[in-house]
Coordinates of C-alpha atoms and ligand atoms in Angstrom, one line a residue:
X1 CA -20.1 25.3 -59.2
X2 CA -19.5 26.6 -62.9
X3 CA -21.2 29.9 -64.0
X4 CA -24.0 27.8 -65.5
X5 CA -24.2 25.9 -61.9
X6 CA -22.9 22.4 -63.2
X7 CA -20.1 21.3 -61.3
X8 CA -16.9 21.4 -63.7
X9 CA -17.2 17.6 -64.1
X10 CA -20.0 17.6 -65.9
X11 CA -18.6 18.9 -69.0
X12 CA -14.8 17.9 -68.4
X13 CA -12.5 16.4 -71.1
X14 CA -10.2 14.2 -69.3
X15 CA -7.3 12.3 -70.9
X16 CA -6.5 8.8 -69.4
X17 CA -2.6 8.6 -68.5
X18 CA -1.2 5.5 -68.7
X19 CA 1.8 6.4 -66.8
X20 CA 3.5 3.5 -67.7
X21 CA 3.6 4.3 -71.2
X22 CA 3.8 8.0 -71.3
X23 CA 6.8 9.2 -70.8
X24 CA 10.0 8.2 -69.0
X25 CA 12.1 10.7 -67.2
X26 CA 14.8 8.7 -65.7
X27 CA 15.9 6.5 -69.1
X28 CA 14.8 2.9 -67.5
X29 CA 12.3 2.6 -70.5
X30 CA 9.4 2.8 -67.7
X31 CA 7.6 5.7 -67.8
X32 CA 7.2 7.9 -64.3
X33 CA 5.4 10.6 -62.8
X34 CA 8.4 12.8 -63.6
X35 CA 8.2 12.3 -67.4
X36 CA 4.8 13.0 -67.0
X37 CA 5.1 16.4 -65.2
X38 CA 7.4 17.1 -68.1
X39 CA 4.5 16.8 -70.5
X40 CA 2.0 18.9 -68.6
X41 CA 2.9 21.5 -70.9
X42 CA 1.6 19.4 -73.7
X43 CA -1.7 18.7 -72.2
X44 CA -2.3 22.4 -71.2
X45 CA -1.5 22.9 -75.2
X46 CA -3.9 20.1 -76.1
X47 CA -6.5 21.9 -73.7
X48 CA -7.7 19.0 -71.4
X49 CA -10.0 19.8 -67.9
X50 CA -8.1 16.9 -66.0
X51 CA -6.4 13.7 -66.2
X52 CA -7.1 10.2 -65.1
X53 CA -4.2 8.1 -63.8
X54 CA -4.2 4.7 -64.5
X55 CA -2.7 3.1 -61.3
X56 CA 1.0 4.3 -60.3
X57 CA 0.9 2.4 -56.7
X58 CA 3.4 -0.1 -55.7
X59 CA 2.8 -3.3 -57.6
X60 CA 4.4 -6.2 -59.0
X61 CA 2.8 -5.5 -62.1
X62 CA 1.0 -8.8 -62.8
X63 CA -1.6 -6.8 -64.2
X64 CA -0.1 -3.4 -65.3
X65 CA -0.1 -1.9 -62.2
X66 CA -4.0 -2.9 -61.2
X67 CA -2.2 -5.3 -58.6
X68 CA -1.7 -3.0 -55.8
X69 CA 0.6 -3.9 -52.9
X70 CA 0.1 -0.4 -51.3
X71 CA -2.7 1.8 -51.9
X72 CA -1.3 5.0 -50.4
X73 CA 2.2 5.4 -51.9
X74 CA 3.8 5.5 -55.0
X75 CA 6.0 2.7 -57.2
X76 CA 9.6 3.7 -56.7
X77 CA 9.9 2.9 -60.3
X78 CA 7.4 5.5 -61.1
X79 CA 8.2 7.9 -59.1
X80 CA 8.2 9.5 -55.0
X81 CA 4.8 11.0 -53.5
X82 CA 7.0 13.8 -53.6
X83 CA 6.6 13.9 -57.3
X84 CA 3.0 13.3 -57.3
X85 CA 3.2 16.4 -55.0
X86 CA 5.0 18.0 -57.7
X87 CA 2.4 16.7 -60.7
X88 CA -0.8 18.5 -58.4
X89 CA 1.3 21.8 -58.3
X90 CA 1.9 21.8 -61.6
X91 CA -1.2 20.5 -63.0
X92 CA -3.0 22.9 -60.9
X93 CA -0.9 25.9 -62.1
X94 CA -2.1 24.7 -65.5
X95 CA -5.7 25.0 -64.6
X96 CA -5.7 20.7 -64.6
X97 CA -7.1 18.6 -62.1
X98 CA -6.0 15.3 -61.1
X99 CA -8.2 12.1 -61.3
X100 CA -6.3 8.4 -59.2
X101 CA -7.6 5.1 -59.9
X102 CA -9.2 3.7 -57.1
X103 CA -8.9 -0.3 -57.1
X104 CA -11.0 -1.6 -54.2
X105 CA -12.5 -4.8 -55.6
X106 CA -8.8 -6.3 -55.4
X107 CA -5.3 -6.0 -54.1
X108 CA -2.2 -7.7 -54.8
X109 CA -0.9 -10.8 -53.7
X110 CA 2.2 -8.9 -52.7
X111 CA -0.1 -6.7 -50.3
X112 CA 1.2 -6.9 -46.5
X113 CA -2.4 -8.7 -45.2
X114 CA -2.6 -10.5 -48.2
X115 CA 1.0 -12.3 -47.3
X116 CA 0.0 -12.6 -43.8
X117 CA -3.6 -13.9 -44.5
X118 CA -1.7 -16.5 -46.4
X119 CA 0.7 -17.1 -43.3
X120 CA -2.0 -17.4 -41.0
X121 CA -3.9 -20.6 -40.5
X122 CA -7.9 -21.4 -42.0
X123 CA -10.7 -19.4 -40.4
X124 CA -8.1 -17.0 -39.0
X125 CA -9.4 -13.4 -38.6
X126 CA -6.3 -12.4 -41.1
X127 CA -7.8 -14.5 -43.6
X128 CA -11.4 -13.2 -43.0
X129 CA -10.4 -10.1 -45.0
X130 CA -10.1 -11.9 -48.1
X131 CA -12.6 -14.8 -49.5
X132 CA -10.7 -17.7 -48.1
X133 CA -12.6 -21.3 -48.2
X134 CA -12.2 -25.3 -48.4
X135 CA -12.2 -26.9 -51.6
X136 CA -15.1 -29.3 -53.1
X137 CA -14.6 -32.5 -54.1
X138 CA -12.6 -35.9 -52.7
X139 CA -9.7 -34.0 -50.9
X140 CA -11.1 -30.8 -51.4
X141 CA -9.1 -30.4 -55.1
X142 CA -11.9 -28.9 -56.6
X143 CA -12.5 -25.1 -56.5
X144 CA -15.1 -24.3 -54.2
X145 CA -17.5 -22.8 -57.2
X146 CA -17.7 -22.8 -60.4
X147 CA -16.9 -18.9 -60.8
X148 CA -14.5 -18.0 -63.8
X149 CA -12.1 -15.5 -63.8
X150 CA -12.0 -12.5 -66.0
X151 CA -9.1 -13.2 -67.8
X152 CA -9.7 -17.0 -68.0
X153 CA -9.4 -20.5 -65.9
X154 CA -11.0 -20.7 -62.9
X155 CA -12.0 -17.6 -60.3
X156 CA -10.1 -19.8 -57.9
X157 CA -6.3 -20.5 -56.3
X158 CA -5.4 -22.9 -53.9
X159 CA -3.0 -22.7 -51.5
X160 CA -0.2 -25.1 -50.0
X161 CA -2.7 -25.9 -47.0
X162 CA -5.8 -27.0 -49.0
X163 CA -7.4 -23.8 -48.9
X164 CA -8.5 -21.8 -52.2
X165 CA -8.9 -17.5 -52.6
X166 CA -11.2 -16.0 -55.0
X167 CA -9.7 -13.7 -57.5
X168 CA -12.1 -12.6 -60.0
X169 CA -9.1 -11.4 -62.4
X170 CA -5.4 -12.8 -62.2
X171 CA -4.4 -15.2 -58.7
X172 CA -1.9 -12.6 -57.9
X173 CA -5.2 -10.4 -57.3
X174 CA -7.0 -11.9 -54.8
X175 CA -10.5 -10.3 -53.8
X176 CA -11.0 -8.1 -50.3
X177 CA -13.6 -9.4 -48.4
X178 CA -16.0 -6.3 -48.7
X179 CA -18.3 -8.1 -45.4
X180 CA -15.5 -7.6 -43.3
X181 CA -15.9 -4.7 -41.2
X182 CA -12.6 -3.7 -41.8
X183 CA -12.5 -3.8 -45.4
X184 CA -14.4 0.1 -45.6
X185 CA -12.4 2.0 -43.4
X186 CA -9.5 0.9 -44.4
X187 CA -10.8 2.4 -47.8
X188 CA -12.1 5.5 -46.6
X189 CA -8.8 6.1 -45.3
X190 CA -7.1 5.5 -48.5
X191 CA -9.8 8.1 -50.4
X192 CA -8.9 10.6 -47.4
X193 CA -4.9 10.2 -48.2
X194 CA -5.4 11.1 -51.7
X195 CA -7.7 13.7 -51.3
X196 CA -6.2 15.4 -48.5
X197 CA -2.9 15.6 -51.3
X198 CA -5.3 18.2 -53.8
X199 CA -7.0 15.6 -56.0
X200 CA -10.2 16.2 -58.4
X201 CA -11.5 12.7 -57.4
X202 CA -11.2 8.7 -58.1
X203 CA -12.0 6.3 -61.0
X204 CA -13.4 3.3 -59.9
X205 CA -12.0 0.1 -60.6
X206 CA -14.7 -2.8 -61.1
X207 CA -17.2 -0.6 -59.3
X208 CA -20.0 -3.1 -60.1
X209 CA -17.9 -5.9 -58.1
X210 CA -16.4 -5.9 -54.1
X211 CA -19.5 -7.4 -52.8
X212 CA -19.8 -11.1 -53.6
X213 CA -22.8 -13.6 -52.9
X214 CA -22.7 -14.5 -49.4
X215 CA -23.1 -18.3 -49.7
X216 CA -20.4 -18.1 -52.6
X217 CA -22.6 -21.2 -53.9
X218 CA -22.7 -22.2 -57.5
X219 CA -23.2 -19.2 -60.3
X220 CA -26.6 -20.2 -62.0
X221 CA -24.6 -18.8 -65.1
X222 CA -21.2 -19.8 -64.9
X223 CA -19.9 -16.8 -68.0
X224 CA -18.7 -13.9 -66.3
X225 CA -21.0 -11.3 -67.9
X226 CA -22.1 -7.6 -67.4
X227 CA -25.9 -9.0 -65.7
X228 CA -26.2 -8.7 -62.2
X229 CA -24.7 -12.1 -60.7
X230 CA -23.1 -13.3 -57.9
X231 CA -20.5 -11.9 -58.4
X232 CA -21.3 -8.3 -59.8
X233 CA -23.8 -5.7 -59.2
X234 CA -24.5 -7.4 -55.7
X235 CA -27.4 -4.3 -54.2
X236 CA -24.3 -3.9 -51.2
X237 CA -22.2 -1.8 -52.9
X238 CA -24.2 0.8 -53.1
X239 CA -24.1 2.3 -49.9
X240 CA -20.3 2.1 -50.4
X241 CA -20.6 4.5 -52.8
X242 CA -23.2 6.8 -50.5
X243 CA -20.3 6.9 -47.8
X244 CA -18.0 8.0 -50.7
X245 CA -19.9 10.3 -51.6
X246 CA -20.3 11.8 -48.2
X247 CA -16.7 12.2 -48.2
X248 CA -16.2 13.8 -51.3
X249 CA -18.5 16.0 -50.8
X250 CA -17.0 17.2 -47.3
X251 CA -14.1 18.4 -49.1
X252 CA -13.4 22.2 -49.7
X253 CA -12.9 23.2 -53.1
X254 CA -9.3 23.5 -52.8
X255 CA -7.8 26.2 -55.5
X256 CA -10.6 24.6 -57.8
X257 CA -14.3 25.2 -58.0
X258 CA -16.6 22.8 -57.3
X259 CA -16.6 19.5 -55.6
X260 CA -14.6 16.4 -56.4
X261 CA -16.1 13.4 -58.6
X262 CA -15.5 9.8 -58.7
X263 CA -16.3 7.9 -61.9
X264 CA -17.3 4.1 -61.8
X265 CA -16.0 1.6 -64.0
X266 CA -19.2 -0.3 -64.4
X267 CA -19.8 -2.4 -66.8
X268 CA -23.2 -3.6 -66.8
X269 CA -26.2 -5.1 -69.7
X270 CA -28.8 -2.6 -69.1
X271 CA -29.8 1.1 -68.1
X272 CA -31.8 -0.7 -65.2
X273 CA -28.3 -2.2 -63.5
X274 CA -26.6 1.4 -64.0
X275 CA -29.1 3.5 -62.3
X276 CA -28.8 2.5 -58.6
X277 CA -25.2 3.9 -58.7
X278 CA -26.3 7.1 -60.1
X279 CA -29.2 7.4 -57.4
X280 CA -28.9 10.7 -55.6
X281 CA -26.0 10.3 -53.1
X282 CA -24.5 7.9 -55.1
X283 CA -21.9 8.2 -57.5
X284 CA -21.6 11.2 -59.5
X285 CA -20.2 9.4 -62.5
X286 CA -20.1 6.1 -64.1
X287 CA -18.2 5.6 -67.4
X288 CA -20.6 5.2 -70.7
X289 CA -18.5 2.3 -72.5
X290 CA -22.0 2.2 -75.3
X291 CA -19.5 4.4 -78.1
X292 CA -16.8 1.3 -77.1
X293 CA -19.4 -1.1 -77.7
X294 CA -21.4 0.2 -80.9
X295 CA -20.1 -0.5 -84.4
X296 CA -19.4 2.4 -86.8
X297 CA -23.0 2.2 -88.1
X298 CA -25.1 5.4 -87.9
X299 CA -28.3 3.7 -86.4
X300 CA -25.7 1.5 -83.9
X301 CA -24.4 5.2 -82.7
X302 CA -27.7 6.7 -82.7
X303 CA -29.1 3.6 -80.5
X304 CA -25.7 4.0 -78.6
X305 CA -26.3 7.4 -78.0
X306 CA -30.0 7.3 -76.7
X307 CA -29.3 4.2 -74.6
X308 CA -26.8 6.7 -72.5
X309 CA -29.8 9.2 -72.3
X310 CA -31.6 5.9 -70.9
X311 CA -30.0 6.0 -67.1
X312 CA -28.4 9.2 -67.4
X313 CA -26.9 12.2 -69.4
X314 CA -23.0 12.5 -70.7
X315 CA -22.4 14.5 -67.7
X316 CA -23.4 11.8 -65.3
X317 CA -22.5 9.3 -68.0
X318 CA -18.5 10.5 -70.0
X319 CA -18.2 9.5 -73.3
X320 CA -15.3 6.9 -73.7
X321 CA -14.0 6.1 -77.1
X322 CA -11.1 4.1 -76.2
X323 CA -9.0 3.4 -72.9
X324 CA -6.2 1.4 -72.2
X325 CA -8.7 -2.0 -71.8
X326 CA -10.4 -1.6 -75.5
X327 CA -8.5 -1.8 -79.3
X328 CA -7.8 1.5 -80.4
X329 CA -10.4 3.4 -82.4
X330 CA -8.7 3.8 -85.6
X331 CA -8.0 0.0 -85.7
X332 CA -11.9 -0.7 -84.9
X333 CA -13.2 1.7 -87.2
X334 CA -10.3 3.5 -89.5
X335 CA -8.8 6.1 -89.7
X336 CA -11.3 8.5 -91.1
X337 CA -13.9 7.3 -88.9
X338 CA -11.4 7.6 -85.9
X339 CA -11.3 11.4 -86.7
X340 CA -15.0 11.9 -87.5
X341 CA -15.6 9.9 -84.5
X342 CA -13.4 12.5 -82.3
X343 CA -15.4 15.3 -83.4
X344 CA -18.6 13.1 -82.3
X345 CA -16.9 12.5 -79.0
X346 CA -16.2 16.3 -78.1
X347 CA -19.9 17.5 -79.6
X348 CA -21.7 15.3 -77.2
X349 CA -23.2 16.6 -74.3
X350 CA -21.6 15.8 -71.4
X351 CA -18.4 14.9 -70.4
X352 CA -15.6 13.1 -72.0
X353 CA -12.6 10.9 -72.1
X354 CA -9.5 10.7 -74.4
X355 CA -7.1 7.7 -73.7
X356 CA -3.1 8.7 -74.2
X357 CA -2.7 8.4 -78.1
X358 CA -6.1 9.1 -79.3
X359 CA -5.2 12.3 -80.1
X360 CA -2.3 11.6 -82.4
X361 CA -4.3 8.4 -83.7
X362 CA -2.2 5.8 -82.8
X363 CA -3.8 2.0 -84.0
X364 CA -3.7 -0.7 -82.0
X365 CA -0.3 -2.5 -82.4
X366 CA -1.3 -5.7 -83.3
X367 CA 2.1 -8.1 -84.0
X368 CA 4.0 -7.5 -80.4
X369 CA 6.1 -10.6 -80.2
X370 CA 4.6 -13.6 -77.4
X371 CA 7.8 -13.0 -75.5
X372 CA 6.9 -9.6 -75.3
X373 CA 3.3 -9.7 -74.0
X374 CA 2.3 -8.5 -70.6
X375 CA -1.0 -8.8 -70.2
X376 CA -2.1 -11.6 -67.9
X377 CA -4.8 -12.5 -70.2
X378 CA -2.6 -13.7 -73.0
X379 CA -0.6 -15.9 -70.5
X380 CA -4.3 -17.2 -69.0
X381 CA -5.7 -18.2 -72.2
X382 CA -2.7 -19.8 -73.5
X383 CA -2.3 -17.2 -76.0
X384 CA -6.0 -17.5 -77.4
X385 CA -6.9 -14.0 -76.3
X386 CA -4.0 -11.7 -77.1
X387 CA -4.7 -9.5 -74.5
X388 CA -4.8 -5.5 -74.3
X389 CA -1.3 -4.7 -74.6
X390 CA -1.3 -3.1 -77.9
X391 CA -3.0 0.0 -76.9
X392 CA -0.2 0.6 -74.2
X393 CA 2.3 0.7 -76.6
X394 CA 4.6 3.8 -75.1
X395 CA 4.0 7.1 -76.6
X396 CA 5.7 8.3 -79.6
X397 CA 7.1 11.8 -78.5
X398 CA 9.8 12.5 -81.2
X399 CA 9.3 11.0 -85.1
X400 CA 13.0 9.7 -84.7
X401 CA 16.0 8.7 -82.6
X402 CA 15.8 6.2 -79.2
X403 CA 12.3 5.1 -78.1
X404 CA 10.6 8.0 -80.7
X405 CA 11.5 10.0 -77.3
X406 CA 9.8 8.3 -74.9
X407 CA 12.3 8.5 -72.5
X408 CA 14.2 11.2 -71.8
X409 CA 17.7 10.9 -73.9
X410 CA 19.9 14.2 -72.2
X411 CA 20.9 11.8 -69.3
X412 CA 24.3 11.1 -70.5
X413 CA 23.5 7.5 -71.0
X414 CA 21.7 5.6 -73.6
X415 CA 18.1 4.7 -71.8
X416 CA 16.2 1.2 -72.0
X417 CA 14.6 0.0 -74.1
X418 CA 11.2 0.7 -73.7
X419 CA 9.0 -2.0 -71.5
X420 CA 6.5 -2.2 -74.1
X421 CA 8.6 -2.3 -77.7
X422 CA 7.6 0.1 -80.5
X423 CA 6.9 -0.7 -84.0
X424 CA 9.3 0.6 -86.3
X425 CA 7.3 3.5 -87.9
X426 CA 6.1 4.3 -84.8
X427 CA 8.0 7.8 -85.1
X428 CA 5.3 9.0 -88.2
X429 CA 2.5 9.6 -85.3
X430 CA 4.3 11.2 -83.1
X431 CA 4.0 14.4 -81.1
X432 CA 6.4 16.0 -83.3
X433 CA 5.8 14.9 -86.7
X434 CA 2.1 16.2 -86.0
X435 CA 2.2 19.2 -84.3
X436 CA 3.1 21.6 -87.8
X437 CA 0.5 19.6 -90.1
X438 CA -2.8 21.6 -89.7
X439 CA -4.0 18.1 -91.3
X440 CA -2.8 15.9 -88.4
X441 CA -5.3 14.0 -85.4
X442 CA -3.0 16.6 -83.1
X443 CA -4.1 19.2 -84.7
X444 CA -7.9 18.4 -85.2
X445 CA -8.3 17.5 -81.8
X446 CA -6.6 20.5 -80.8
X447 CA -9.0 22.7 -82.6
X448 CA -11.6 20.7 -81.5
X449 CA -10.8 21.0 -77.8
X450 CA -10.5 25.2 -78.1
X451 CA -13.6 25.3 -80.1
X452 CA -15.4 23.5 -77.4
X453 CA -14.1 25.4 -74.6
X454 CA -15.6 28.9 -76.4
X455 CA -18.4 27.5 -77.5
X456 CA -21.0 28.5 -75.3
X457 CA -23.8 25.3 -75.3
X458 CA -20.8 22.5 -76.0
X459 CA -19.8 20.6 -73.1
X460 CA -22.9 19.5 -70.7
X461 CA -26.5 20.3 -72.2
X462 CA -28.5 18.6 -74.7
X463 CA -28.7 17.5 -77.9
X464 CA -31.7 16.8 -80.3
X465 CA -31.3 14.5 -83.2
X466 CA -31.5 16.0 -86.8
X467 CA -33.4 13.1 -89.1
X468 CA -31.5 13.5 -92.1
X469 CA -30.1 11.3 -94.7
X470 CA -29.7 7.3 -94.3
X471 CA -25.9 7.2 -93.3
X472 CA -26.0 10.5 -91.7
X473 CA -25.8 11.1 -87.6
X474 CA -26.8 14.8 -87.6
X475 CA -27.9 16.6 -84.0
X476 CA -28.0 19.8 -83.0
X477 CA -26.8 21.6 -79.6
X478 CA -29.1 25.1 -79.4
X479 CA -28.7 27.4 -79.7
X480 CA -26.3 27.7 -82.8
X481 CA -24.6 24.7 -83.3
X482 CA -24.7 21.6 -85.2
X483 CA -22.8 18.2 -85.5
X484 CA -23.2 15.4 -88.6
X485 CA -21.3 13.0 -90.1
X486 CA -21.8 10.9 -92.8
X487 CA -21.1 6.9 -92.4
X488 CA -22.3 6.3 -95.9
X489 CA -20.7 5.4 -98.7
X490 CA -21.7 8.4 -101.4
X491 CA -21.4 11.8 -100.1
X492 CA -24.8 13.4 -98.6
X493 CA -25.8 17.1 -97.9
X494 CA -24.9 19.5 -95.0
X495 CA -27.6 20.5 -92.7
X496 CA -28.5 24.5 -92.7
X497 CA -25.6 26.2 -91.3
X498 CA -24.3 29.4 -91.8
X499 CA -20.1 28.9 -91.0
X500 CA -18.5 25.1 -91.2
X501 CA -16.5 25.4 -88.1
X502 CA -14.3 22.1 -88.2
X503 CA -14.9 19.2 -90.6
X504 CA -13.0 15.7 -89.5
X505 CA -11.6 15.5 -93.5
X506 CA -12.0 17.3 -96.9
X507 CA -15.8 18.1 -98.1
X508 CA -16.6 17.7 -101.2
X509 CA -18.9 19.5 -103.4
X510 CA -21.9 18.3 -105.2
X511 CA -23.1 18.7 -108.9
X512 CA -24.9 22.1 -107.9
X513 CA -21.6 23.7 -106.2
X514 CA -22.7 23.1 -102.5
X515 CA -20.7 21.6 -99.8
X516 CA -21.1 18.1 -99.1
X517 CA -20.1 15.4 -96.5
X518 CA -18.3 12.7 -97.8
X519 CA -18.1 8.9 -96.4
X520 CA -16.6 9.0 -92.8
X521 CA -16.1 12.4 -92.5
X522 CA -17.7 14.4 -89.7
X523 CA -18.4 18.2 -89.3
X524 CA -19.0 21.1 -86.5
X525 CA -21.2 23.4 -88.0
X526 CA -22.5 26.9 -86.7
X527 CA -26.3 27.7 -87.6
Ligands
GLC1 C1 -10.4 -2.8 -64.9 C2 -9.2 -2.2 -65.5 C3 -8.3 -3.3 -66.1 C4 -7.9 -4.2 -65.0 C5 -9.1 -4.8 -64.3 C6 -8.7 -5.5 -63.0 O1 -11.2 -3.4 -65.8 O2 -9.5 -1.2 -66.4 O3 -7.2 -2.7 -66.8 O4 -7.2 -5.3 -65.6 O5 -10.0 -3.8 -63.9 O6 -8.3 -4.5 -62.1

């Protein structure tokens, strides 16, 4: 437990890794958990609590990595378990823990009982692990129901013997069969491996799927949406999460204070369908995707905000801007609202995330080539959805030369291209061209993050709303501090304070000599 007997999650910053895309350490363009360990230095700098790691598991990357074909290694491409060894030493020697994607809803068709289900004839016990069944229809050629899947077509595959799997994303992810009594401990195990290694917890892929509708009949509404359905938010999965939690909570502290977390990935309509997994025993976290959702609008943000107090606090509930799923922020809203909406993000109470990029305000990188795209989304829709791959751009390390130094160039050979291309340009946000400007994102979120890590009543706590001005989102955190920003057009008053700590752009002043916010521009304030 922290001094003010939180445990440390509950007022964490954690920045999202997309390992893929952060940096490369052997010059094959892909980036790898040693590239990464390289940049620990960086993240210590930028003064972040942990980090999330999208998945780094042995895949065949239909689906960036969220295709696992072994949950308890580490893609050769990306890296030893050696290495992640490494990445807990020296993350932990930096004071940062380590977050691992859990993916339970959905393995990889390249997983070793997903090849021998296949193998195996209909009704066999190997194909009772997945969601195996006979097709409707003259010769069974229909899918068995009318599920869709997430990224387009049919929920459905079928294979050379007449049978069809369910796979509620891509075919080459077909579903585990979560009423199996295998399917758990096989899981439990896999949370043990990792944990046992020194990790701060899990994210949780799809947390409101792995239990499907028993009858798999007919979905009454065939859209896949965040409502509870047969195929999400089935009342199953909860005591899933109570075993979890069990388990994390039997593990020591390990170098680190306080208990290990998992996060859910739960995507759901209401504050009613999130509040089962926070129950006590449940969960301790499920993401808070309402900033992702909300338009740059001061009500929308306000309603935003008080729908997360609705089933839960930021501390129960992290604050999520952007991840590797969503456009970036400063294509959504701009660039000044991008920066004002930082300094929202880290006033919050709570805890919160920053995907890879936010911090040097990378947009969302809208013209990659067809050939180019990766996401199985863009293939599934026939191009109609373009898919999230322009937020994985690789990061832009150095503001010129090979890859804007994504990968490592002191190899004595001239390193791939990277997997993802770059947009020329990309150099201007990089790591490098930012770090001198006290102007930059870097630097304002840099400032931000110290500020919030002296402040004594940032992080978890609570806020209470300041009604000011139409346009303005103005709150204070007692004692002593306050947050606004304006999101109208002309430029409004300050609220009482006595010291502006960090404002997101320039402030203006007004025709009596006092300081005033102007459009999309956000400050911290001491009172
Ligand atoms: C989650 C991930 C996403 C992935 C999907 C299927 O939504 O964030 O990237 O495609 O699950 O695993």
């Amino acid at each position: 437990m922290a001094a003010d007997n939180n445990p440390w999650w509950a007022g964490a910053v954690v920045y999202q890794v997309y390992p893929r895309s952060y940096a490369d350490g052997d010059g094959d363009g892909v980036g790898d958990l040693p590239g990464l360990i390289g940049r620990v230095p960086y993240l210590a700098a930028l003064g972040v609590d942990a980090i999330w790691l999208t998945p780094f598991y042995p895949s065949p990357l239909n689906d960036g990595g969220y295709d696992v074909s072994d949950y308890m290694d580490v893609d050769p491409r990306l890296g030893t378990l050696g290495d992640f060894d490494r990445l807990i030493g020296v993350t932990r020697n930096h004071g940062i823990r380590v977050i691992v994607d859990l993916v339970p809803n959905h393995c990889s068709w390249d997983h070793p009982l997903f090849k021998k289900a296949l193998a195996a004839a209909p009704g066999s016990h190997e194909r009772e692990l997945f969601l195996f069944r006979d097709g409707r229809g003259p010769d069974g050629a229909e899918p068995p129901n009318n599920w869709p899947s997430q990224f387009g077509g049919p929920a459905w595959t079928r294979v050379p013997d007449g049978q069809w799997y369910l796979h509620l994303f891509d075919a080459s992810q077909p579903d585990w069969n979560w009423r199996d009594p295998r399917v758990a401990p096989m899981f439990e195990e896999i949370l043990r491996f990792w944990l046992d290694r020194g990790i701060g917890g899990f994210r949780v892929d799809v947390a409101h799927g792995l239990f499907k509708d028993a009858t798999l009949g007919d979905a009454a509404d065939a859209s896949l949406t965040n409502r509870p359905s047969a195929y999400y938010h089935r009342p199953e999965v909860y005591a899933v999460y109570r075993d979890w939690r069990l388990i994390l909570d039997s593990y020591p502290a390990d170098g680190f204070p306080g208990s290990r977390t998992a996060v859910g990935e739960v995507w759901a309509d209401s504050a009613e369908t999130i509040a089962p997994y926070l129950a006590p025993g449940g969960l301790p976290q499920v993401f808070n995707f309402e900033l992702v959702k909300s338009r740059w609008s001061a009500p929308e943000l306000r309603a935003a905000i008080d729908a997360t107090h609705a089933f839960a606090d930021g501390s129960r509930a992290p604050w999520v801007l952007g991840n590797h799923d969503v456009v970036r922020p400063v294509t959504r809203w701009g660039k000044d609202a991008a920066r004002a909406a930082a300094l929202l993000l880290l006033a919050l109470p709570g805890s919160a995330y920053i995907y890879q990029g936010e911090e040097l305000g990378l947009p969302e990188v809208e013209d990659i080539p067809a050939a180019a795209r990766r996401d199985p989304t863009f293939r599934r829709t026939g191009g109609k959805v373009v898919g999230r791959d322009g937020c994985r751009v690789p990061m832009p390390w150095l503001a010129g030369g090979a890859s804007f130094g994504f990968s490592r160039t002191d190899l004595g050979f001239t390193p791939a291209p990277p997997w993802l291309p770059q947009p020329p340009g990309w150099g201007a946000y990089s790591v490098a061209a930012q770090q001198g400007d006290p102007d930059s994102f870097l630097s304002l979120y840099r400032t931000a993050l110290r500020l919030r890590r002296d402040h004594p009543v940032l992080g978890a706590g609570a806020l209470r709303w300041l009604d000011g001005p139409e346009g303005v989102l103005a709150f204070v955190r007692e004692p002593g501090f306050a947050f606004a920003a304006n999101l109208a057009s002309e430029p409004r008053p300050l609220p009482p304070h006595t010291e502006v700590l960090l404002a997101s752009g320039p402030l203006v002043t007004d025709e009596a000599g006092a300081l005033a916010l102007p459009r999309d521009t956000a400050v911290w304030l001491a009172q």
